[in-house]
Amino acid sequence: MRILILGGDGYLGWPQAIYLSQKGHEVAVFDNLARRQFDLKHGLDSLVPIYSMQRRVERWAEITGKAITRFHGDTVDYPSLSRAFQEFQPEAVVHFAEQRAAPYSMIDREHAVFTQHNNVIGTLNVCYAIKDYAPAAHLVKLGTMGEYGTPNIDIEEGFIEIHHKGRSDVLPFPKQPGSFYHLSKVHDSHNIMFCCRIWGMKSTDLNQGVVYGADTYETALDPALATRFDYDQVYGTALNRFCIQAAIGHPLTVYGSGGQTRGYINIKDTVRCIELAIQSPPAAGEFRVFNQITEWFSVKDLAERVQRVGQRLGLDVMLDSIRNPRVESENHHYNVVHTKLLDLGLQPHLLDEAEIEHMIKLALRYQDQIDRRQVMPTVNWRETENSITPEAALPQAALA
Ligand code: NAD
Ligand code: USQ
């Protein structure tokens, strides 16, 4: 199939592109390199060195003989998006191209507005591009488990049957997201569902949990194919952060009591889930939802796992409960239905000690690159103005 990967330079988009290319699909990547620009602006970096988009694509072709088409463009800029659709004529579109950090969206008004504009308008443009240039294409959209929040009932897979005053209906599961970023995903879901209803578009909304893992079988083939590994307080997710903290002897930053529970998935399963969704498309006009997680943990659970593995490696790993910079429930019910991808054939890679050991060893290998100023959180949900870049962290060129 011809598959267009929007956000194909990101942590997930790049491994997805080479996974699908390896499987024999014709793949194109589309990205505006916004993530790389954010890193430059704020003096951040992936722990694992990542090569330029151009070099990645060239190296993939050198190693496998398989070509990936590259588009530089922005989903918010309709002409550049249209050009990619017209030239490539995708049969499936995998949409990763969004600002994906909750803390980024909570820095201040400007970052909240940027996040919602980039994500919601970008996705609306993607829907129009499908309608205008590839009406039969299947939109596989990355949503998030955080759209649901943490209700005091089990989380169903997208829809819930409601009985009300003697009548009943199957309706979208209620959403109670916890950041302006997570809200942007809810708005996307509504827009996409509407486009399916009015235009007969077909879409799979993947409510994905937190992804972990430093590599896939394809990214591990060559250093030039590596994907990013974020550990900073804005883009780094809890498990990545705990692994680098263990490596540098910093107490693990458990926010609050650590009872916050989230769904998780290995990056190797993410790429497979998307392949499964593409292989079994929905019918025209159908909006379907998969909960893309394989297991769930509390933050404290994760920290204790990292502590155990770290201690086995001879590291002195302490846990530190710091005041939670986010507004979220720290003690809540969490039980999620997630059978649809398993029914399609997903065989999960569960989080084991070997995976955590691999991540800690990676952090030890690159420990000289770790910027300790990025460890403690500075973005607080209760504040409307947050500073994220300690001046000293900026490269001299950025300060000039
Ligand atoms: P990432 O930031 O590493 O990658 C996103 C890519 O999209 C970047 O390369 C960025 O430059 C590009 N991009 C952003 N806005 C764009 C625009 N307007 N036009 C073109 N390109 C644009 O993020 P990721 O971790 O790879 O996440 C990808 C998607 O998966 C996101 O939508 C995210 O919300 C979702 N997701 C991620 C996780 C996770 O744990 N990483 C979990 C659940 C859902
Ligand atoms: N947390 C800590 N300590 C840290 C960092 C985070 O305790 O040092 C806690 C947070 O307070 C939160 C939990 O860990 O309760 C998860 O936070 P996270 O930063 O690991 O992940 P999150 O902000 O939820 O976002 C990530 C991705 C996002 C994706 C989401 C999936 O960045 O793109 O949508 O996971 S989900 O959580 O299911 O919505």
XYZ file of C-alpha atoms and ligand atoms in Angstrom:
483
model
C 0.000 0.000 0.000
C 0.986 3.646 -0.340
C 1.196 4.912 3.246
C 1.783 8.537 4.203
C 3.282 9.043 7.671
C 2.565 12.537 8.999
C 5.109 13.405 11.715
C 7.512 10.872 10.199
C 10.586 12.443 11.830
C 9.355 11.931 15.412
C 9.961 9.364 18.139
C 7.177 7.135 16.780
C 6.792 8.322 13.182
C 10.322 7.394 12.079
C 10.287 3.794 13.457
C 6.802 3.416 11.955
C 8.029 4.529 8.540
C 10.910 2.067 8.379
C 8.814 -0.755 9.877
C 6.190 -0.388 7.140
C 8.862 0.101 4.461
C 10.547 -3.120 5.609
C 7.189 -4.890 5.236
C 7.132 -3.898 1.567
C 4.806 -0.894 1.640
C 5.495 2.273 -0.335
C 6.106 4.877 2.366
C 6.338 8.670 2.444
C 7.182 10.808 5.486
C 5.885 14.345 6.032
C 7.219 16.581 8.810
C 7.894 20.269 9.518
C 10.767 19.430 11.912
C 9.023 21.389 14.688
C 10.375 19.041 17.370
C 13.978 19.606 16.320
C 13.364 23.376 16.339
C 11.879 23.220 19.832
C 14.982 21.392 21.059
C 17.255 24.003 19.495
C 15.256 26.874 20.956
C 15.322 25.489 24.478
C 18.730 23.832 24.550
C 17.276 20.307 24.801
C 18.416 17.166 23.049
C 17.542 13.524 22.599
C 19.751 11.357 24.800
C 20.524 9.103 21.842
C 22.015 11.069 18.936
C 19.582 11.301 16.024
C 20.559 11.890 12.441
C 18.965 14.419 10.101
C 15.791 13.385 8.327
C 17.639 13.342 5.020
C 20.469 11.157 6.342
C 18.027 8.730 7.951
C 16.207 8.194 4.678
C 19.472 7.858 2.712
C 20.892 5.346 5.199
C 17.692 3.287 5.110
C 17.985 3.104 1.328
C 21.697 2.151 1.538
C 20.987 -0.670 4.000
C 17.757 -2.086 2.564
C 17.545 -0.777 -0.987
C 14.094 0.624 -0.106
C 13.212 4.228 -0.924
C 11.147 6.443 1.379
C 9.720 9.639 -0.092
C 10.332 12.757 2.029
C 8.081 15.825 2.210
C 8.939 18.916 4.225
C 5.604 20.461 5.136
C 3.238 21.561 7.848
C -0.256 20.139 8.410
C -1.414 23.653 9.329
C -0.204 24.932 5.938
C -2.814 23.473 3.558
C -0.846 24.032 0.316
C 2.127 21.987 1.559
C -0.183 19.260 2.867
C -2.188 19.182 -0.374
C 0.987 18.862 -2.427
C 2.017 15.738 -0.496
C -1.434 14.188 -0.949
C -1.594 15.038 -4.660
C 1.901 13.738 -5.400
C 1.820 10.620 -3.240
C -1.865 9.587 -3.516
C -1.923 7.711 -0.172
C -4.166 4.724 0.487
C -3.564 5.036 4.236
C -2.536 8.088 6.269
C -0.948 7.619 9.702
C -1.187 10.887 11.604
C 1.470 11.435 14.303
C 2.132 15.114 13.451
C 1.142 16.896 16.629
C 2.656 18.734 19.573
C 2.509 15.861 22.034
C 3.753 17.051 25.434
C 1.226 17.837 28.163
C 3.737 20.052 30.052
C 4.502 22.035 26.860
C 0.795 22.843 26.497
C 0.648 24.068 30.102
C 3.640 26.472 29.978
C 1.522 29.567 29.306
C -1.231 30.918 27.048
C 1.022 31.038 24.001
C 1.981 27.366 24.261
C -1.601 26.283 24.968
C -2.805 28.184 21.895
C 0.034 26.834 19.763
C -0.740 23.256 20.817
C -4.442 23.447 20.080
C -3.974 25.384 16.830
C -1.252 23.050 15.581
C -3.105 19.880 16.542
C -6.755 20.730 15.934
C -6.356 22.830 12.763
C -3.644 20.489 11.462
C -5.979 17.509 11.869
C -8.915 19.356 10.329
C -6.686 20.068 7.317
C -5.751 16.375 7.146
C -9.461 15.490 7.011
C -9.994 17.990 4.191
C -6.929 16.717 2.307
C -8.350 13.193 2.477
C -11.723 14.430 1.236
C -10.173 16.547 -1.553
C -7.399 14.249 -2.809
C -7.682 10.719 -1.381
C -11.299 10.060 -0.376
C -10.816 6.286 -0.125
C -7.805 6.600 2.200
C -7.985 5.223 5.740
C -6.991 7.786 8.398
C -5.141 6.160 11.295
C -5.004 8.894 13.923
C -2.937 8.875 17.082
C -5.133 9.844 19.972
C -4.352 9.213 23.606
C -5.658 7.299 26.608
C -5.506 10.590 28.508
C -8.608 11.710 26.583
C -10.660 9.619 29.009
C -9.041 10.909 32.205
C -9.518 8.763 35.284
C -13.267 8.151 35.798
C -14.466 6.018 38.687
C -15.772 3.359 36.267
C -14.020 1.004 33.830
C -12.878 2.699 30.608
C -14.579 1.131 27.580
C -13.028 0.966 24.114
C -14.295 4.250 22.679
C -18.037 3.861 23.246
C -20.367 3.070 26.142
C -23.961 1.852 26.176
C -26.055 4.297 28.193
C -29.575 3.672 29.507
C -31.377 6.891 30.297
C -35.017 7.471 31.188
C -36.167 4.268 29.561
C -34.141 4.684 26.362
C -30.645 3.512 25.459
C -27.884 4.378 23.012
C -24.214 3.603 22.329
C -22.356 6.899 22.711
C -18.739 8.098 22.810
C -17.193 7.353 26.212
C -17.096 10.554 28.337
C -13.839 12.510 28.148
C -12.129 14.261 31.077
C -8.632 15.136 29.808
C -5.943 16.586 32.066
C -4.074 19.162 29.944
C -4.599 21.475 26.984
C -2.627 18.914 24.952
C -4.927 16.053 25.951
C -7.897 18.328 25.208
C -6.593 18.874 21.676
C -6.904 15.124 21.089
C -10.525 15.175 22.260
C -11.297 17.986 19.827
C -9.584 15.997 17.038
C -11.671 12.922 17.841
C -14.892 14.915 17.562
C -13.879 16.484 14.245
C -12.808 13.158 12.755
C -15.986 11.397 13.893
C -18.015 14.176 12.269
C -16.071 13.877 8.968
C -16.701 10.122 8.925
C -20.415 10.790 9.401
C -20.810 13.501 6.754
C -18.302 12.489 4.074
C -18.061 8.728 4.529
C -14.408 9.043 5.575
C -13.007 5.952 7.320
C -10.878 6.347 10.401
C -9.290 4.501 13.296
C -8.672 6.638 16.396
C -5.953 4.987 18.457
C -6.206 5.957 22.096
C -2.641 5.122 22.874
C -1.067 4.938 26.327
C 2.423 6.133 27.218
C 4.947 4.566 24.841
C 8.291 3.359 26.167
C 11.315 1.711 24.597
C 14.479 2.992 23.001
C 14.363 1.032 19.780
C 12.587 -1.263 17.354
C 14.189 -4.086 15.337
C 14.641 -1.658 12.421
C 16.017 1.367 14.314
C 18.579 -0.924 15.962
C 20.060 -1.871 12.579
C 22.330 1.199 12.397
C 23.101 4.304 14.545
C 21.807 6.518 11.726
C 18.383 4.883 12.063
C 18.042 5.512 15.828
C 14.934 7.223 17.127
C 14.879 9.957 19.750
C 14.974 9.338 23.523
C 13.557 12.283 25.480
C 14.228 12.668 29.185
C 13.687 16.389 29.838
C 10.859 17.714 32.008
C 8.719 18.714 29.010
C 8.979 15.830 26.525
C 10.518 13.076 28.662
C 7.948 10.562 29.935
C 8.173 9.158 33.451
C 9.933 5.853 32.684
C 12.608 7.467 30.478
C 13.162 10.098 33.136
C 13.466 7.546 35.937
C 16.058 5.570 33.935
C 18.314 8.572 33.337
C 17.833 9.724 36.938
C 18.944 6.268 38.140
C 22.007 6.519 35.883
C 23.133 9.929 37.219
C 22.324 9.259 40.882
C 19.377 11.682 41.049
C 16.432 10.599 43.239
C 13.538 9.430 41.029
C 11.036 12.282 40.633
C 7.737 10.672 41.654
C 5.106 13.415 41.440
C 2.956 13.434 44.583
C 2.092 10.083 46.122
C 2.721 8.263 42.827
C -0.674 6.510 42.691
C -1.363 7.994 39.225
C -1.968 5.000 36.957
C -1.534 5.059 33.184
C -1.680 2.568 30.326
C 1.662 1.671 28.693
C 2.824 0.126 25.452
C 6.223 -0.896 24.078
C 7.288 0.967 20.918
C 7.669 -2.414 19.163
C 3.956 -2.994 19.774
C 3.014 0.533 18.630
C 4.414 -0.080 15.146
C 2.668 -3.464 14.976
C -0.683 -2.050 16.182
C -0.669 0.501 13.393
C 0.120 -2.185 10.846
C -2.810 -4.231 12.214
C -5.141 -1.236 11.952
C -4.047 -0.618 8.353
C -4.457 -4.277 7.370
C -8.087 -4.369 8.581
C -9.560 -0.994 7.643
C -12.981 0.165 8.822
C -15.877 0.508 6.397
C -16.511 3.815 4.601
C -18.142 6.201 7.090
C -16.967 4.206 10.113
C -15.201 5.895 13.037
C -13.701 3.199 15.233
C -11.637 3.487 18.383
C -8.960 1.137 19.731
C -7.418 1.485 23.184
C -3.764 0.994 22.315
C -2.198 -0.202 25.564
C -0.978 -3.564 26.758
C -0.751 -3.074 30.558
C -0.901 -0.375 33.218
C 1.227 0.790 36.135
C 1.171 3.451 38.782
C 4.047 5.931 38.717
C 5.274 4.523 42.045
C 5.225 1.003 40.591
C 7.397 2.167 37.695
C 9.824 3.960 39.999
C 10.160 0.872 42.210
C 10.853 -1.299 39.174
C 13.596 1.079 38.035
C 14.971 1.140 41.583
C 15.136 -2.688 41.706
C 16.906 -2.987 38.348
C 19.225 -0.068 39.138
C 20.235 -1.620 42.446
C 20.962 -4.914 40.700
C 23.299 -2.946 38.392
C 25.080 -1.532 41.454
C 23.461 1.925 41.329
C 22.279 3.778 44.417
C 18.672 4.550 43.417
C 16.429 6.566 45.753
C 12.779 7.575 45.288
C 11.719 11.142 46.001
C 8.073 12.187 46.277
C 8.002 15.799 45.065
C 5.035 18.169 45.098
C 2.961 17.275 42.061
C 3.330 20.066 39.472
C 0.218 18.727 37.670
C -3.415 18.815 38.706
C -4.398 15.141 38.564
C -5.847 12.455 40.772
C -3.180 10.504 42.647
C -5.498 7.788 43.893
C -8.083 6.507 41.441
C -9.742 3.511 39.809
C -8.131 2.318 36.543
C -9.405 -0.615 34.527
C -9.328 -0.378 30.742
C -10.939 -2.554 28.088
C -8.329 -3.138 25.372
C -9.283 -6.204 23.376
C -9.663 -4.979 19.799
C -5.954 -4.987 18.863
C -5.439 -8.309 20.660
C -8.339 -9.711 18.593
C -6.560 -8.526 15.428
C -3.462 -10.494 16.440
C -1.281 -8.248 18.624
C 1.185 -10.257 20.723
C 2.370 -7.801 23.370
C 5.929 -7.202 24.511
C 5.344 -6.565 28.235
C 7.590 -4.373 30.386
C 10.173 -6.649 31.965
C 13.405 -6.069 33.850
C 15.472 -6.694 30.711
C 13.805 -3.716 28.978
C 14.406 -1.442 31.974
C 17.993 -2.664 32.204
C 18.480 -1.860 28.513
C 17.171 1.681 29.076
C 19.325 2.282 32.170
C 22.406 0.973 30.359
C 21.655 3.329 27.474
C 21.471 6.201 29.968
C 24.789 5.087 31.483
C 26.397 4.945 28.028
C 25.332 8.528 27.263
C 25.481 9.913 30.810
C 27.927 12.657 29.817
C 25.199 14.042 27.510
C 22.567 14.244 30.252
C 21.665 17.815 31.157
C 20.895 17.739 34.889
C 19.065 21.078 34.626
C 16.289 19.268 32.757
C 15.555 16.807 35.543
C 13.326 18.786 37.925
C 9.913 19.896 36.612
C 9.348 23.647 36.271
C 5.987 23.613 34.466
C 3.208 23.856 37.049
C -0.435 23.348 36.028
C -1.596 25.888 38.631
C 0.505 28.707 37.143
C -0.365 30.559 33.944
C 3.230 31.633 33.264
C 6.003 29.056 33.536
C 9.636 29.334 32.615
C 11.107 26.185 31.138
C 14.564 27.173 30.003
C 17.133 27.925 32.623
C 19.267 30.495 30.730
C 22.417 28.604 31.511
C 21.040 25.600 29.623
C 20.889 27.470 26.333
C 23.771 27.133 23.897
C 25.701 30.431 23.587
C 24.538 30.831 19.978
C 20.889 30.844 21.089
C 21.588 33.543 23.681
C 23.363 35.859 21.223
P 7.259 13.548 18.517
O 7.157 14.936 19.025
O 8.529 12.811 18.705
O 6.880 13.513 16.948
C 5.911 14.322 16.367
C 6.450 14.750 15.006
O 5.449 15.547 14.358
C 7.696 15.612 15.120
O 8.702 15.141 14.264
C 7.226 17.023 14.727
O 8.238 17.778 14.095
C 6.058 16.694 13.801
N 5.031 17.736 13.761
C 4.415 18.366 14.792
N 3.521 19.253 14.350
C 3.562 19.192 12.981
C 2.880 19.875 11.940
N 1.992 20.828 12.211
N 3.166 19.555 10.665
C 4.093 18.622 10.363
N 4.784 17.941 11.311
C 4.519 18.229 12.606
O 6.037 12.740 19.172
P 5.786 11.169 19.248
O 6.130 10.703 20.619
O 6.389 10.491 18.078
O 4.207 11.121 19.148
C 3.567 10.987 17.886
C 2.063 11.004 18.066
O 1.652 9.941 18.923
C 1.520 12.280 18.680
O 0.314 12.638 18.057
C 1.255 11.900 20.126
O 0.234 12.668 20.681
C 0.863 10.441 19.991
N 1.144 9.679 21.208
C 2.422 9.577 21.669
C 2.670 8.877 22.833
C 4.061 8.749 23.409
O 4.202 8.237 24.523
N 5.108 9.174 22.705
C 1.618 8.256 23.505
C 0.317 8.382 23.001
C 0.094 9.098 21.843
N 5.272 11.777 36.258
C 6.004 11.625 37.425
N 7.321 11.987 37.389
C 7.938 12.464 36.277
C 7.183 12.602 35.100
C 5.852 12.261 35.125
O 5.495 11.185 38.442
O 9.137 12.784 36.338
C 3.845 11.366 36.248
C 2.865 12.420 35.750
O 2.466 13.286 36.778
C 1.726 11.557 35.213
C 2.431 10.280 34.745
O 3.732 10.289 35.339
O 0.856 11.210 36.242
C 2.577 10.185 33.242
O 3.270 11.342 32.791
P 4.235 11.270 31.521
O 4.964 12.562 31.422
O 5.031 10.023 31.554
O 3.186 11.093 30.316
P 1.995 12.045 29.844
O 2.165 13.441 30.265
O 0.720 11.352 30.242
O 2.150 12.032 28.268
C 2.687 10.927 27.538
C 3.035 11.434 26.145
C 1.764 11.906 25.435
C 0.742 10.780 25.435
C 0.462 10.286 26.847
C -0.383 9.035 26.861
O 3.968 12.515 26.233
O 2.072 12.254 24.095
O -0.470 11.240 24.876
O 1.715 9.900 27.464
S -1.560 9.042 28.159
O -0.864 9.288 29.415
O -2.215 7.760 28.155
O -2.502 10.108 27.884
